[in-house]
Coordinates of C-alpha atoms and ligand atoms in Angstrom, one line a residue:
M1 CA -14.2 -25.4 -34.3
V2 CA -11.7 -23.4 -36.6
F3 CA -11.4 -20.0 -36.6
T4 CA -9.3 -17.4 -38.6
G5 CA -7.4 -14.2 -37.3
I6 CA -4.4 -12.3 -38.0
G7 CA -1.1 -14.5 -37.7
A8 CA 1.4 -12.1 -35.6
S9 CA 4.1 -14.5 -34.8
S10 CA 4.6 -17.2 -36.7
G11 CA 5.0 -21.0 -35.2
L12 CA 2.3 -23.5 -33.8
A13 CA 1.2 -24.4 -30.2
L14 CA -0.9 -26.9 -28.6
A15 CA -2.0 -26.7 -25.3
P16 CA -4.8 -25.8 -22.8
A17 CA -6.8 -22.6 -23.0
F18 CA -5.8 -20.1 -20.0
C19 CA -8.4 -17.7 -20.7
L20 CA -7.9 -14.2 -19.1
T21 CA -11.3 -13.3 -20.3
S22 CA -13.6 -11.8 -17.6
K23 CA -17.0 -11.7 -19.8
R24 CA -19.0 -9.5 -17.4
G25 CA -18.9 -6.0 -17.7
P26 CA -18.8 -3.7 -14.5
V27 CA -22.5 -3.1 -14.9
G28 CA -24.0 -4.5 -12.1
R29 CA -20.9 -4.5 -9.8
A30 CA -21.2 -2.4 -6.9
S31 CA -17.6 -0.4 -6.1
S32 CA -16.9 -0.9 -2.5
R33 CA -13.9 1.3 -2.7
S34 CA -13.4 4.9 -4.1
F35 CA -12.0 6.1 -7.4
E36 CA -9.3 8.0 -5.7
E37 CA -8.0 4.4 -3.5
A38 CA -8.6 2.5 -6.5
R39 CA -6.0 4.9 -8.8
E40 CA -3.6 5.0 -5.9
Q41 CA -3.2 1.0 -5.5
L42 CA -3.1 0.9 -9.3
K43 CA 0.1 3.0 -9.6
R44 CA 1.7 0.8 -6.6
Q45 CA 0.9 -2.6 -8.6
Y46 CA 2.4 -0.6 -11.9
D47 CA 5.6 0.7 -9.4
Q48 CA 6.3 -3.2 -8.4
S49 CA 5.3 -4.5 -12.1
I50 CA 8.1 -1.7 -13.4
A51 CA 10.7 -2.4 -10.6
A52 CA 10.5 -6.1 -11.5
L53 CA 10.9 -6.0 -15.4
T54 CA 13.8 -3.4 -15.2
G55 CA 15.6 -5.7 -12.6
A56 CA 14.8 -8.7 -15.0
G57 CA 16.2 -6.5 -18.0
R58 CA 12.6 -6.7 -19.8
R59 CA 12.9 -2.8 -20.5
A60 CA 10.6 -2.5 -23.3
E61 CA 7.9 -4.1 -21.4
A62 CA 9.2 -1.7 -18.0
E63 CA 8.3 1.3 -20.6
V64 CA 4.8 0.3 -21.5
L65 CA 4.1 -0.1 -18.0
L66 CA 5.4 3.4 -17.4
C67 CA 3.2 5.0 -19.6
H68 CA -0.1 2.6 -18.4
R69 CA 1.1 4.2 -14.9
E70 CA 1.2 7.6 -16.9
M71 CA -2.7 7.2 -18.2
V72 CA -3.9 6.5 -14.7
S73 CA -3.2 10.5 -13.6
D74 CA -4.6 11.1 -17.0
V75 CA -6.6 14.8 -16.2
L76 CA -9.0 13.7 -19.2
L77 CA -9.8 10.2 -17.7
E78 CA -10.4 12.1 -14.0
E79 CA -12.5 14.5 -15.9
R80 CA -14.7 11.9 -17.9
V81 CA -14.9 9.9 -14.5
N82 CA -15.8 12.9 -12.4
Q83 CA -18.8 13.5 -14.6
G84 CA -20.1 10.2 -14.5
L85 CA -20.0 10.4 -10.2
I86 CA -21.6 13.4 -10.5
Q87 CA -24.5 11.9 -12.4
G88 CA -24.5 9.4 -9.6
L89 CA -22.7 6.5 -10.7
D90 CA -21.5 4.1 -9.2
P91 CA -17.5 4.7 -9.8
A92 CA -16.8 1.5 -11.7
A93 CA -19.5 2.3 -14.0
A94 CA -18.2 5.8 -14.1
V95 CA -14.7 4.5 -15.2
E96 CA -16.2 2.4 -17.9
K97 CA -18.2 5.2 -19.4
A98 CA -15.2 7.4 -19.2
C99 CA -13.1 4.9 -20.9
H100 CA -15.9 4.3 -23.6
I101 CA -15.9 7.8 -24.6
L102 CA -11.9 8.4 -24.5
C103 CA -11.7 5.4 -27.0
Q104 CA -14.5 6.5 -29.1
M105 CA -12.6 10.0 -29.5
L106 CA -9.3 8.2 -30.3
A107 CA -11.0 6.0 -32.9
Q108 CA -11.9 9.1 -35.0
V109 CA -7.9 9.4 -35.4
N110 CA -6.9 7.3 -38.6
S111 CA -3.6 6.2 -37.0
D112 CA -2.3 2.7 -35.8
Y113 CA -0.3 4.8 -33.0
I114 CA -3.2 6.9 -31.6
R115 CA -5.3 3.3 -32.2
Q116 CA -3.1 1.4 -29.9
R117 CA -3.1 4.2 -27.2
A118 CA -6.9 3.0 -27.1
E119 CA -6.1 -0.2 -26.4
D120 CA -3.7 0.7 -23.5
L121 CA -6.1 2.9 -22.3
K122 CA -8.8 0.1 -21.9
D123 CA -6.3 -1.9 -20.1
V124 CA -5.5 0.4 -17.4
C125 CA -9.5 1.0 -16.8
S126 CA -10.1 -2.8 -16.6
R127 CA -7.5 -2.7 -14.1
L128 CA -9.1 0.0 -12.2
I129 CA -12.5 -1.4 -12.4
S130 CA -11.0 -4.8 -10.8
L131 CA -9.8 -2.9 -8.1
L132 CA -12.6 -0.7 -7.5
C133 CA -15.1 -4.0 -7.2
Q134 CA -12.2 -5.9 -5.1
E135 CA -11.9 -8.4 -8.1
E136 CA -9.3 -10.6 -8.5
L137 CA -7.8 -10.2 -12.1
P138 CA -6.6 -13.2 -13.1
S139 CA -3.1 -13.7 -12.7
L140 CA -0.5 -15.4 -14.7
A141 CA 2.2 -15.1 -11.8
G142 CA 1.8 -18.6 -10.4
L143 CA 1.5 -20.3 -13.8
E144 CA 3.8 -23.3 -13.7
R145 CA 2.2 -25.5 -16.5
E146 CA 2.2 -25.0 -20.6
V147 CA -0.7 -23.0 -21.8
V148 CA -2.3 -21.1 -24.6
L149 CA -3.1 -17.6 -23.6
V150 CA -6.9 -16.6 -24.3
A151 CA -7.8 -12.9 -23.8
H152 CA -10.1 -10.2 -25.3
Q153 CA -6.9 -7.9 -24.5
L154 CA -3.6 -8.4 -22.8
S155 CA -1.0 -6.3 -22.2
P156 CA 2.9 -6.3 -21.6
A157 CA 1.4 -5.8 -17.8
D158 CA -0.2 -9.2 -17.6
L159 CA 3.0 -11.0 -18.6
A160 CA 5.2 -8.7 -16.3
T161 CA 4.8 -11.4 -13.9
A162 CA 4.8 -14.6 -15.7
D163 CA 6.9 -17.2 -16.7
L164 CA 7.0 -17.2 -20.3
A165 CA 8.3 -20.4 -20.7
C166 CA 5.2 -21.6 -19.7
I167 CA 2.9 -19.6 -22.6
K168 CA 3.1 -21.4 -25.5
G169 CA 0.8 -19.4 -27.5
I170 CA -1.4 -16.3 -27.5
V171 CA -5.1 -15.6 -29.1
L172 CA -6.7 -12.6 -28.7
A173 CA -9.7 -11.4 -29.9
G174 CA -8.3 -7.5 -30.7
G175 CA -5.1 -6.3 -31.2
T176 CA -3.4 -5.7 -34.6
L177 CA -0.2 -6.6 -36.2
T178 CA 1.7 -3.1 -34.5
S179 CA 0.3 -3.7 -31.4
H180 CA 2.4 -3.4 -28.3
I181 CA 1.5 -7.6 -27.4
A182 CA 1.8 -8.5 -31.0
I183 CA 5.3 -7.1 -31.4
L184 CA 6.3 -8.5 -28.2
A185 CA 5.0 -12.2 -28.6
C186 CA 7.3 -11.8 -32.1
S187 CA 10.2 -10.8 -30.8
L188 CA 10.0 -13.4 -28.1
G189 CA 9.0 -16.2 -30.4
I190 CA 5.7 -16.8 -29.1
P191 CA 3.3 -17.8 -31.7
A192 CA 0.3 -15.5 -31.4
V193 CA -3.1 -14.9 -33.0
V194 CA -4.9 -11.7 -32.7
G195 CA -8.0 -9.8 -33.8
C196 CA -10.1 -13.6 -33.5
P197 CA -12.8 -12.6 -31.2
H198 CA -14.9 -15.7 -31.9
A199 CA -11.9 -18.0 -31.2
V200 CA -12.2 -16.3 -28.2
E201 CA -15.7 -16.6 -27.2
A202 CA -15.6 -20.8 -27.9
A203 CA -12.4 -21.3 -26.0
K204 CA -12.6 -22.9 -22.5
S205 CA -10.3 -22.7 -20.3
G206 CA -8.3 -26.1 -19.3
E207 CA -9.5 -27.6 -22.6
P208 CA -6.8 -27.7 -25.7
L209 CA -6.8 -25.2 -28.3
F210 CA -4.3 -25.2 -31.5
L211 CA -2.6 -21.8 -33.3
D212 CA -1.1 -21.6 -36.3
G213 CA 0.5 -17.9 -35.9
A214 CA 1.2 -17.8 -39.4
S215 CA -2.0 -18.6 -40.9
G216 CA -3.7 -16.8 -38.4
K217 CA -5.9 -20.4 -37.6
V218 CA -7.1 -21.2 -34.4
E219 CA -8.8 -24.3 -33.5
C220 CA -10.7 -25.5 -30.3
G221 CA -13.3 -27.9 -29.1
L222 CA -11.0 -30.8 -30.6
T223 CA -11.9 -34.3 -30.9
H224 CA -9.2 -36.8 -29.4
R225 CA -8.4 -38.0 -32.9
R226 CA -7.7 -34.1 -34.1
K227 CA -5.9 -33.4 -31.1
T228 CA -3.3 -36.5 -31.8
E229 CA -3.1 -34.6 -35.4
L230 CA -2.3 -31.6 -34.4
A231 CA 0.0 -32.9 -31.6
R232 CA 2.2 -34.9 -34.1
L233 CA 2.2 -31.6 -36.1
V234 CA 3.3 -29.5 -33.3
K235 CA 5.9 -32.1 -32.6
E236 CA 7.5 -32.2 -36.1
E237 CA 7.5 -28.7 -36.4
G238 CA 9.0 -28.3 -33.2
E239 CA 11.7 -31.0 -34.4
R240 CA 12.2 -29.0 -37.5
V241 CA 12.8 -25.5 -35.7
R242 CA 14.7 -27.1 -33.7
Q243 CA 17.0 -28.4 -36.2
L244 CA 17.3 -25.3 -38.1
A245 CA 18.3 -23.5 -34.8
Q246 CA 20.8 -25.9 -34.8
Q247 CA 22.2 -25.8 -38.0
A248 CA 21.7 -22.3 -37.7
L249 CA 24.6 -21.9 -35.0
L250 CA 27.0 -22.5 -37.9
P251 CA 28.5 -20.1 -40.0
S252 CA 26.1 -19.3 -43.0
V253 CA 27.5 -20.6 -46.4
T254 CA 26.1 -21.2 -49.8
A255 CA 25.9 -24.8 -51.1
D256 CA 28.8 -23.8 -53.3
G257 CA 30.6 -22.3 -50.6
L258 CA 30.2 -18.6 -50.2
P259 CA 30.0 -17.2 -47.0
I260 CA 27.0 -14.9 -46.3
R261 CA 26.6 -12.9 -43.1
V262 CA 23.4 -13.0 -41.7
E263 CA 22.8 -10.0 -39.3
S264 CA 20.1 -9.5 -36.8
S265 CA 17.5 -6.2 -36.2
I266 CA 16.4 -5.8 -32.6
S267 CA 15.1 -2.9 -30.4
D268 CA 16.4 -3.9 -26.8
S269 CA 18.1 -6.2 -24.7
R270 CA 16.1 -8.7 -24.6
T271 CA 15.9 -9.2 -28.5
A272 CA 19.8 -8.8 -28.3
Q273 CA 20.1 -12.0 -26.3
K274 CA 17.3 -13.8 -29.1
S275 CA 20.3 -12.6 -31.4
V276 CA 23.1 -14.3 -29.7
E277 CA 20.9 -17.1 -29.4
Y278 CA 19.9 -17.5 -33.1
A279 CA 24.0 -17.0 -33.8
A280 CA 23.8 -13.7 -35.7
D281 CA 26.8 -12.8 -37.1
A282 CA 26.3 -9.3 -35.8
V283 CA 23.4 -7.1 -34.8
G284 CA 23.0 -5.2 -38.0
L285 CA 20.4 -2.7 -36.8
L286 CA 19.4 -1.8 -33.5
R287 CA 15.9 0.4 -33.7
T288 CA 16.5 2.9 -31.3
E289 CA 12.7 4.0 -31.3
F290 CA 11.4 1.9 -28.5
L291 CA 13.4 3.9 -26.1
F292 CA 11.2 6.7 -26.8
H293 CA 8.0 5.2 -27.3
N294 CA 5.6 5.6 -24.9
R295 CA 6.6 8.5 -22.5
E296 CA 6.1 11.7 -22.0
S297 CA 9.9 12.9 -21.7
L298 CA 12.6 12.2 -23.6
P299 CA 15.1 9.7 -22.5
G300 CA 18.6 11.7 -21.1
E301 CA 22.0 10.7 -22.2
E302 CA 23.0 9.0 -19.2
E303 CA 19.8 6.6 -20.0
Q304 CA 20.1 6.1 -23.2
L305 CA 24.2 5.2 -22.7
Q306 CA 22.9 2.5 -19.9
Y307 CA 20.4 1.1 -22.9
Y308 CA 23.0 0.7 -25.2
L309 CA 25.7 -0.7 -22.5
E310 CA 23.4 -3.2 -21.8
I311 CA 22.7 -4.4 -25.2
A312 CA 26.5 -4.4 -25.1
R313 CA 26.5 -6.9 -22.3
Q314 CA 24.0 -9.1 -24.2
L315 CA 26.2 -9.2 -27.3
G316 CA 29.4 -10.1 -25.7
G317 CA 31.7 -7.9 -27.3
Q318 CA 30.1 -8.7 -30.9
R319 CA 29.5 -5.5 -32.7
F320 CA 26.3 -3.7 -33.4
T321 CA 25.0 -0.8 -35.9
I322 CA 22.9 1.3 -33.7
R323 CA 20.4 3.4 -35.7
T324 CA 19.7 7.1 -34.8
L325 CA 16.0 8.0 -34.1
D326 CA 13.6 7.2 -37.0
I327 CA 10.6 8.8 -34.9
G328 CA 7.8 10.3 -37.5
G329 CA 5.7 9.0 -40.1
D330 CA 3.7 5.9 -39.0
K331 CA 6.0 6.0 -35.5
P332 CA 5.0 9.4 -33.7
S333 CA 6.5 9.8 -30.2
P334 CA 4.7 11.4 -27.3
C335 CA 8.0 13.0 -26.1
I336 CA 8.8 14.7 -29.4
P337 CA 5.9 17.2 -30.6
I338 CA 5.8 17.3 -34.8
P339 CA 3.4 20.0 -35.7
K340 CA 0.3 17.7 -37.5
E341 CA 1.2 17.2 -41.4
E342 CA -1.1 16.1 -44.0
N343 CA 1.3 13.2 -45.4
P344 CA 3.7 12.5 -42.3
F345 CA 5.4 9.6 -44.3
L346 CA 6.4 12.5 -46.7
G347 CA 7.1 14.9 -43.7
T348 CA 9.5 15.3 -40.6
R349 CA 11.1 12.0 -40.0
G350 CA 14.2 10.1 -39.4
I351 CA 17.4 12.3 -39.6
R352 CA 15.2 14.9 -41.0
L353 CA 13.5 15.6 -37.8
T354 CA 16.4 14.9 -35.6
L355 CA 18.5 17.7 -37.8
R356 CA 15.7 20.1 -36.9
Q357 CA 15.8 19.2 -33.1
P358 CA 19.6 18.7 -33.0
E359 CA 20.0 18.4 -29.8
I360 CA 17.6 15.6 -29.5
L361 CA 20.8 13.7 -32.1
L362 CA 23.5 15.3 -30.1
C363 CA 22.3 14.0 -27.0
Q364 CA 22.3 10.7 -29.0
L365 CA 25.6 10.8 -30.2
R366 CA 27.1 11.5 -27.2
A367 CA 25.4 8.5 -25.3
I368 CA 26.1 6.5 -28.3
L369 CA 30.0 7.5 -28.8
R370 CA 30.7 7.2 -24.3
A371 CA 29.3 3.3 -25.3
S372 CA 31.6 3.0 -28.3
A373 CA 34.5 3.3 -25.7
Q374 CA 33.1 -0.3 -24.4
A375 CA 31.9 -1.7 -27.2
D376 CA 32.2 -2.2 -30.9
I377 CA 29.4 -0.1 -32.1
Q378 CA 28.8 1.8 -35.8
V379 CA 26.3 4.5 -36.0
M380 CA 23.7 4.6 -38.8
Y381 CA 21.7 7.4 -39.9
P382 CA 17.9 6.8 -41.4
M383 CA 15.9 9.0 -44.3
I384 CA 19.2 10.2 -45.5
T385 CA 17.7 12.1 -48.9
S386 CA 20.8 14.2 -49.9
L387 CA 24.7 15.0 -49.0
E388 CA 23.8 17.6 -47.1
E389 CA 21.6 16.1 -44.6
L390 CA 24.3 13.3 -44.3
Q391 CA 27.2 16.0 -44.2
A392 CA 25.0 17.7 -41.4
A393 CA 24.6 14.5 -39.2
K394 CA 28.0 14.3 -39.3
Q395 CA 28.8 18.0 -38.1
W396 CA 27.0 16.8 -35.6
M397 CA 29.2 13.8 -34.6
D398 CA 32.1 15.7 -34.9
T399 CA 30.5 18.4 -32.3
A400 CA 29.7 15.7 -30.0
K401 CA 33.1 14.3 -30.3
K402 CA 34.8 17.6 -29.7
Q403 CA 32.7 18.3 -26.4
L404 CA 33.3 14.6 -25.0
A405 CA 37.3 15.2 -25.5
Q406 CA 36.6 18.5 -23.6
E407 CA 35.3 17.1 -21.0
G408 CA 37.3 14.1 -21.1
L409 CA 34.9 11.3 -21.6
P410 CA 36.4 8.4 -23.5
F411 CA 35.0 7.3 -27.1
D412 CA 36.1 5.5 -30.0
P413 CA 36.9 8.4 -32.2
A414 CA 36.9 6.2 -35.3
I415 CA 33.9 5.0 -35.0
R416 CA 32.3 3.9 -38.4
E417 CA 29.3 6.1 -39.7
G418 CA 26.6 4.8 -42.4
I419 CA 23.1 5.5 -44.1
M420 CA 20.3 3.6 -44.3
V421 CA 19.5 3.8 -48.4
E422 CA 15.8 3.7 -48.0
V423 CA 14.9 6.9 -49.9
P424 CA 15.1 6.9 -54.3
S425 CA 17.0 10.1 -53.8
A426 CA 19.7 8.6 -51.9
A427 CA 19.7 5.3 -53.9
L428 CA 20.0 7.5 -57.1
L429 CA 22.9 9.6 -55.5
C430 CA 24.7 6.7 -54.0
D431 CA 28.1 7.0 -55.6
L432 CA 28.4 10.8 -54.3
L433 CA 27.2 9.2 -50.6
A434 CA 29.6 6.7 -50.8
P435 CA 32.8 8.5 -49.8
H436 CA 31.4 9.7 -46.8
C437 CA 29.9 6.6 -45.7
D438 CA 31.4 3.3 -44.3
F439 CA 28.8 1.1 -44.8
F440 CA 25.2 1.4 -46.6
S441 CA 22.1 -0.8 -45.5
I442 CA 19.4 -0.7 -47.7
G443 CA 15.8 -0.3 -46.3
S444 CA 13.8 -2.6 -48.2
N445 CA 10.5 -1.6 -46.4
D446 CA 10.8 1.7 -46.9
L447 CA 12.4 1.8 -50.4
A448 CA 10.0 -0.3 -52.0
Q449 CA 7.1 2.3 -50.3
Y450 CA 8.6 5.7 -51.6
L451 CA 9.8 4.2 -54.9
L452 CA 6.0 2.6 -55.7
A453 CA 4.5 5.7 -53.8
A454 CA 2.4 3.5 -51.8
D455 CA 2.1 3.4 -48.0
R456 CA 3.7 0.5 -46.3
N457 CA 1.1 0.1 -43.7
G458 CA -1.6 0.4 -46.6
E459 CA -3.5 -1.9 -48.6
C460 CA -2.6 -0.4 -52.1
L461 CA 0.0 -3.0 -53.2
P462 CA -0.1 -6.7 -51.7
Q463 CA 2.8 -6.9 -49.5
L464 CA 4.4 -9.6 -51.3
G465 CA 4.5 -7.6 -54.5
S466 CA 5.6 -4.4 -53.6
Y467 CA 9.5 -5.5 -53.1
L468 CA 9.6 -7.4 -55.4
H469 CA 8.5 -4.8 -58.2
P470 CA 10.7 -4.4 -61.0
A471 CA 11.2 -1.1 -60.5
V472 CA 12.5 -1.9 -56.8
L473 CA 14.6 -4.6 -58.0
R474 CA 16.7 -2.4 -60.5
V475 CA 17.0 -0.1 -57.5
I476 CA 18.3 -2.3 -55.4
Q477 CA 20.8 -3.9 -57.6
M478 CA 22.2 -0.3 -58.9
V479 CA 22.8 0.5 -55.0
L480 CA 24.4 -2.9 -54.8
D481 CA 26.7 -2.6 -57.6
R482 CA 27.5 1.0 -56.5
A483 CA 28.7 0.3 -53.0
A484 CA 30.5 -2.5 -54.3
E485 CA 32.5 -0.5 -57.1
E486 CA 33.3 2.6 -54.2
G487 CA 34.4 -0.8 -52.0
I488 CA 31.8 -0.5 -48.9
P489 CA 29.9 -2.8 -47.2
C490 CA 25.9 -3.0 -48.1
S491 CA 23.4 -4.9 -46.4
L492 CA 19.8 -5.4 -46.7
C493 CA 17.4 -5.2 -44.1
G494 CA 13.2 -4.7 -43.5
E495 CA 10.7 -7.5 -44.9
M496 CA 12.4 -8.8 -48.0
A497 CA 15.3 -10.0 -46.2
K498 CA 13.8 -12.5 -44.6
D499 CA 11.2 -13.8 -47.7
P500 CA 12.2 -17.3 -48.5
L501 CA 11.2 -16.2 -52.0
A502 CA 13.9 -13.3 -52.3
T503 CA 16.7 -15.0 -51.2
P504 CA 18.0 -16.6 -54.2
L505 CA 17.2 -13.3 -56.2
L506 CA 19.2 -11.2 -53.4
L507 CA 22.0 -13.6 -53.7
G508 CA 22.1 -13.3 -57.4
M509 CA 22.1 -9.7 -57.0
G510 CA 25.4 -9.6 -55.1
L511 CA 24.2 -9.3 -51.6
T512 CA 26.1 -11.3 -48.9
N513 CA 24.7 -9.2 -45.7
F514 CA 21.1 -10.2 -44.5
V515 CA 19.6 -8.3 -41.9
V516 CA 16.3 -9.9 -40.4
T517 CA 14.9 -10.7 -36.9
P518 CA 16.3 -13.1 -35.1
A519 CA 13.9 -15.8 -35.3
A520 CA 14.0 -15.8 -38.9
I521 CA 17.5 -16.6 -38.5
P522 CA 17.5 -20.2 -38.5
A523 CA 15.3 -20.5 -41.8
L524 CA 17.0 -17.8 -44.0
K525 CA 20.5 -20.0 -43.1
E526 CA 19.3 -23.1 -44.2
G527 CA 17.8 -21.4 -47.3
I528 CA 21.1 -20.0 -48.2
S529 CA 22.8 -23.6 -47.3
R530 CA 20.8 -24.8 -50.1
L531 CA 21.1 -22.2 -53.1
D532 CA 23.8 -22.1 -55.8
T533 CA 25.2 -18.7 -56.6
G534 CA 25.5 -19.3 -60.2
V535 CA 22.1 -20.9 -60.1
C536 CA 21.1 -17.6 -58.2
R537 CA 22.7 -15.2 -60.9
R538 CA 20.8 -16.6 -63.5
I539 CA 17.6 -16.3 -61.6
A540 CA 18.6 -12.4 -60.6
R541 CA 19.2 -11.6 -64.6
Q542 CA 16.0 -13.2 -65.1
A543 CA 13.8 -11.6 -62.3
L544 CA 15.7 -8.1 -63.4
A545 CA 14.5 -8.4 -66.9
C546 CA 10.8 -9.2 -65.6
S547 CA 8.2 -6.5 -66.5
T548 CA 5.5 -6.8 -63.6
A549 CA 5.7 -7.6 -60.3
G550 CA 3.6 -10.6 -61.1
E551 CA 6.0 -11.9 -63.3
V552 CA 8.8 -11.9 -60.9
V553 CA 6.6 -13.6 -58.2
R554 CA 6.1 -16.4 -60.5
L555 CA 9.2 -17.1 -61.7
L556 CA 10.6 -17.2 -57.8
Q557 CA 7.6 -19.6 -57.0
M558 CA 8.5 -21.8 -60.0
E559 CA 12.5 -21.4 -59.1
K560 CA 11.7 -22.1 -55.6
G561 CA 10.3 -25.3 -56.6
Q562 CA 13.1 -26.6 -58.8
T563 CA 16.2 -25.2 -56.7
V564 CA 15.3 -26.4 -53.5
P565 CA 15.3 -29.9 -53.3
A566 CA 12.3 -31.9 -51.7
R567 CA 12.5 -32.7 -48.1
Ligands
LIG1 C1 13.2 -0.3 -43.8 O1 12.9 0.9 -43.8 O2 13.5 -1.3 -44.7 C2 13.6 -0.6 -42.2 C3 14.4 -1.4 -42.0 O3 13.2 0.4 -41.8 P1 11.9 0.7 -40.5 O4 11.2 -0.9 -40.8 O5 12.8 0.6 -39.1 O6 11.5 1.7 -41.3
LIG2 MG1 12.9 2.3 -42.9

C-alpha cells in the first residue's frame, strides 16, 4: 500500500513500524483519579523531562516542554474541564471535551502558529487522559532497535526520553511543515512525512514500513520482493549520503578551483553540533527566535548569554553570526505582545519591532556583546528597510557597549555589524547602507516575498518559481555587485541557497558565500565541485535576460542536464 503525505524532512528510511497510536478514545474508559491528581503528576513528568533535556543540551525541545507544562495549568482548560465535571462527565471525558472545544476555537484563527498551539494542547490533553485512566502511554524510553515512529501526533515530549539513533524515520497523521516536530526532524536529519493519516491507520507495529521524506511517499504491507528492492534503495541512498558527507569535510571549491564558503543556518546548540558534523565553514545565521518561542516571559540577559556560549562551545571557536530577534509576521511569540495587525508581514516585524521595544534589543545586544568576549561573534540586524533603522540599531549597540564598559564587563569592542538584505528598499539603498555595515546577507525568502508581494507561506506562487523570478534575480545581482564595489562580504541565505537548480546561477552571479541548513551542506558542496565558473557566468547572463520565472526554470533545468555529468 502506497500513501502520500507531506515530505517534511528528506531522506529514505525502511524499518519496522513502531506505532505510538492509541486508536481508542477516552469514551468508555473510567478515570481512576481526579483531574487535580493527574495534573500534578503530569507537571512532575514534564519537570523530569525538561531537566533531562536541558542536561543533554537539547534546549529547543526543553523549551517546547516548558510551554506544554504551562498549558497544564491553563485557566481556560481548567474552566472547561470543570464545566464538564459539573455536567456529570467522567474526568477523562471532561478533558477530551474541553480539548475539543478549545481546539475548535483555535482553528478559527488563520495562523500556522496558533494551529500549532492546538496541536500542543491535544498532546497535553492526551497525556492527561492517559494519566486519569492510569493507562501507560507507549514510551520510547527503552527503544533499543531501529524503528520508524508512527503516530497521529508526536511532540518533542515523546522524543525526550528516546535514543534518537534508533529513530530512522517518522510518519504522522497530523502536522504541517511548520509543526515543531517537522522542524525538529529536519534539524536532526531524521526523514519524516507528516499529514498522512491513511498510512498511520494502515501501519502495523513490527511490520516493515518505508518512507521517502522528500516526496512524502509512505509504503507499508510490503511483499518480500518489494522490501528487498526498497532495502537496496535505502542502502544506495545511505551510501550516497555518506560519500557526500565525506566529501563535505573538504573545503568547497568549484571545478575550476574557485573557493566557495559554505556556512550554516542554525537555531540552537543541537543544530550547532550538526553544523560542525557537516563541516560548515562558519555559522552564517543563528536565528534567535527559538529562544523566544513557546514561553510567556522574555529570556533574560543571563539566559541569553548562556545560550550563545553553549553554541560557541559546540562550534569550538568558529565564527558565528547572531541575528537579532526577528519576531512578528508569521513568527509571533507569546512573550512579546504585538497589537493585532491586518497585515502582520507588513507590520511590526524584525528590527522594526525591537526598535519599538528597545529594552528587548538592548538586553539581547548586551548578551551578545558579553558572549563576544569569549567567542568570535558578529551581529546581524533583520528586516532593515532604511538607513535610519540601521543607525538606530547601531546606536543601541553603542549604548550596550557603554553600559558594559561602565559595569566593567568584557566584550569585543570591534564586534562586526551587518544586515539582512531582505526588503526591497534595503536592496535598492544597499550602496548607502554598505558604508555602515561590515557585511550583508541576502535573505532570499523574504526578498522574494516582498518583491513579488506574495506571502512566502501562501500558495500565490509556486515556491520554486518565486526566487527564480527575473525581478528577484536582478535585485540579487544588484546587491552582489554593490557589495563587491563597496568591498563588503555578501552571503545569501534562505531556500534559494540550498536549491541545486539555483547553484550555477548564483555562482555565475558572483556569490561566493552560501548559507544553508547543516544537512544541505554535503549536496551543495558536491554540486559546487562539479561546476565551472565560466559556464556559470554564461548561465547567469542568460537567466538574467529571461522574461519569466518559467523561462529561468526551463533554462536551469536544461543546463543541469548538460553541466552535471551523468553518474
Ligand atoms: C530569509 O528571509 O531568507 C531568511 C533567511 O530569514 P527567515 O527565513 O528567518 O525570515
Ligand atoms: Mg527573513
